[in-house]
């Protein structure tokens, strides 16, 4: 047993935890970070955001080379997939990024402690190292940033071979002939897209009557059509009753969500992507009496405090948008609060991006939410088809839709489907952060010819004066 004392001990080295640690160190606190994985960066860098984007980019290049360059007058013969090389690219990107976090911790003089952390009460954290050795850290403040794990589906067992989670789907050894994705959310569509581009027949089974149920309905409908054109099939309003191994693959038993005749669906690989749940195993929450919500998330107040003094929580483990940048912003805000400043997160201005092609990006309210709240709003919509740059890129699918308050013109939400939507949304996030009106965006000069002109035109349209439609 050894003892060490810090101002702050963070449990979990993902985007929430490592960013909280860096910001706290910048503000002069002594900080230790406890992470049980050998590499830092959490779900996002190891098995989430980064490897999925590496494969999305690589598969997009493959698909474009094989099918998309002829229209530009570029003839490419003999395009072949080298899946091991594509996976090696992904692994290298992950390794480079996770090593980068080691560098950042060293630079900021943060103690990196390898092992599983557990709350032991009175400001103490016990750490069990991979070799079983136990040590104790003491801290003025402890931050729980232990993230999330895949939600299991009753009736089937994830073996990461035939029934895979996102982690298995990021490392399949071969392109499956038939991939069935359970869950038409972000993971299902992104990883379904990867394998679809590489040649798999992809069927998405979704319990609700629409994909991307947390997005604006316009977005869900348009994406169903566009992904359908790319070859993805959808079984909406359908529930999975059971899944079993059959030969080298699997068979699923499905039923309409509202009840009715059951049917079976064969697959070579089944991806379970029905959401994620908080990860708190072995964390000792019960030891110190930390309260949780009905859905199992660690309960916090507006300043990230749990019910136990000195213990705070951020990121996926507290729920809300389960996104890396939300976890990071909470990490920064909490570190600032712990250093006596006024850290704050504006939850109305958190973008959400789906990295399919075209991309989907949203921020703020959806039309359905505004209707439900009885808010009078205006809609400004502009299609990429009417944008010169999008035409030159042959990327004309989608639109920018801006929702503004009917009385004040303040921007309340935006929903984009289109090329580089994930980058284009940043301007509207900033507008929401600054409390800007649609007219503020409309009167801002945008370079020509750029995709960003679609945002300006949608803002003009919200005031009834788009120029190019
Ligand atoms: P995590 O990143 O999950 O990190 C928690 C860390 O805590 C883990 O490393 C874990 O090993 C460690 N830990 C847990 N318990 C203990 C313990 N007791 N002791 C020590 N260590 C412990 N978000 C985006 O914004 N953009 C994306 O493009 C995106 N893509 C994704 C793709 C996939 C396939 C998945 C699964 C997720 C994706 N996400 C994306 C979500 C994103 O990964 C999470 O929102 C983010 O990682 C949450 O950060 P966190 O710090 O809260 O938790
Ligand atoms: P999700 O919440 O995005 O989607 C889950 C989908 O599964 C929903 O459409 C839901 O209706 C459906 N579903 C739930 N139970 C079902 C059942 N029994 N049968 C069929 N369908 C069912 O969750 P997902 O895709 O697993 O992603 C988890 C989290 O990871 C998300 O919260 C997301 O924010 C994050 N993530 C973010 C990414 C990004 O920002 N680009 C990429 C990937 C993940």
mmCIF file of C-alpha atoms in Angstrom, residues 36 39 41 173 179 189 198 291 346 409 413:
data_model
loop_
_atom_site.group_PDB
_atom_site.id
_atom_site.type_symbol
_atom_site.label_atom_id
_atom_site.label_comp_id
_atom_site.label_asym_id
_atom_site.label_seq_id
_atom_site.Cartn_x
_atom_site.Cartn_y
_atom_site.Cartn_z
ATOM 1 C CA UNK A 36 -7.956 1.051 -16.120
ATOM 2 C CA UNK A 39 -4.340 3.656 -23.263
ATOM 3 C CA UNK A 41 -8.854 8.626 -24.353
ATOM 4 C CA UNK A 173 -12.041 -9.514 -40.101
ATOM 5 C CA UNK A 179 -25.203 -7.241 -41.889
ATOM 6 C CA UNK A 189 -26.246 4.343 -39.352
ATOM 7 C CA UNK A 198 -17.485 -2.042 -48.462
ATOM 8 C CA UNK A 291 -27.525 8.410 -5.637
ATOM 9 C CA UNK A 346 -24.890 25.859 -22.322
ATOM 10 C CA UNK A 409 -35.965 36.140 -34.845
ATOM 11 C CA UNK A 413 -32.387 25.380 -33.688
#
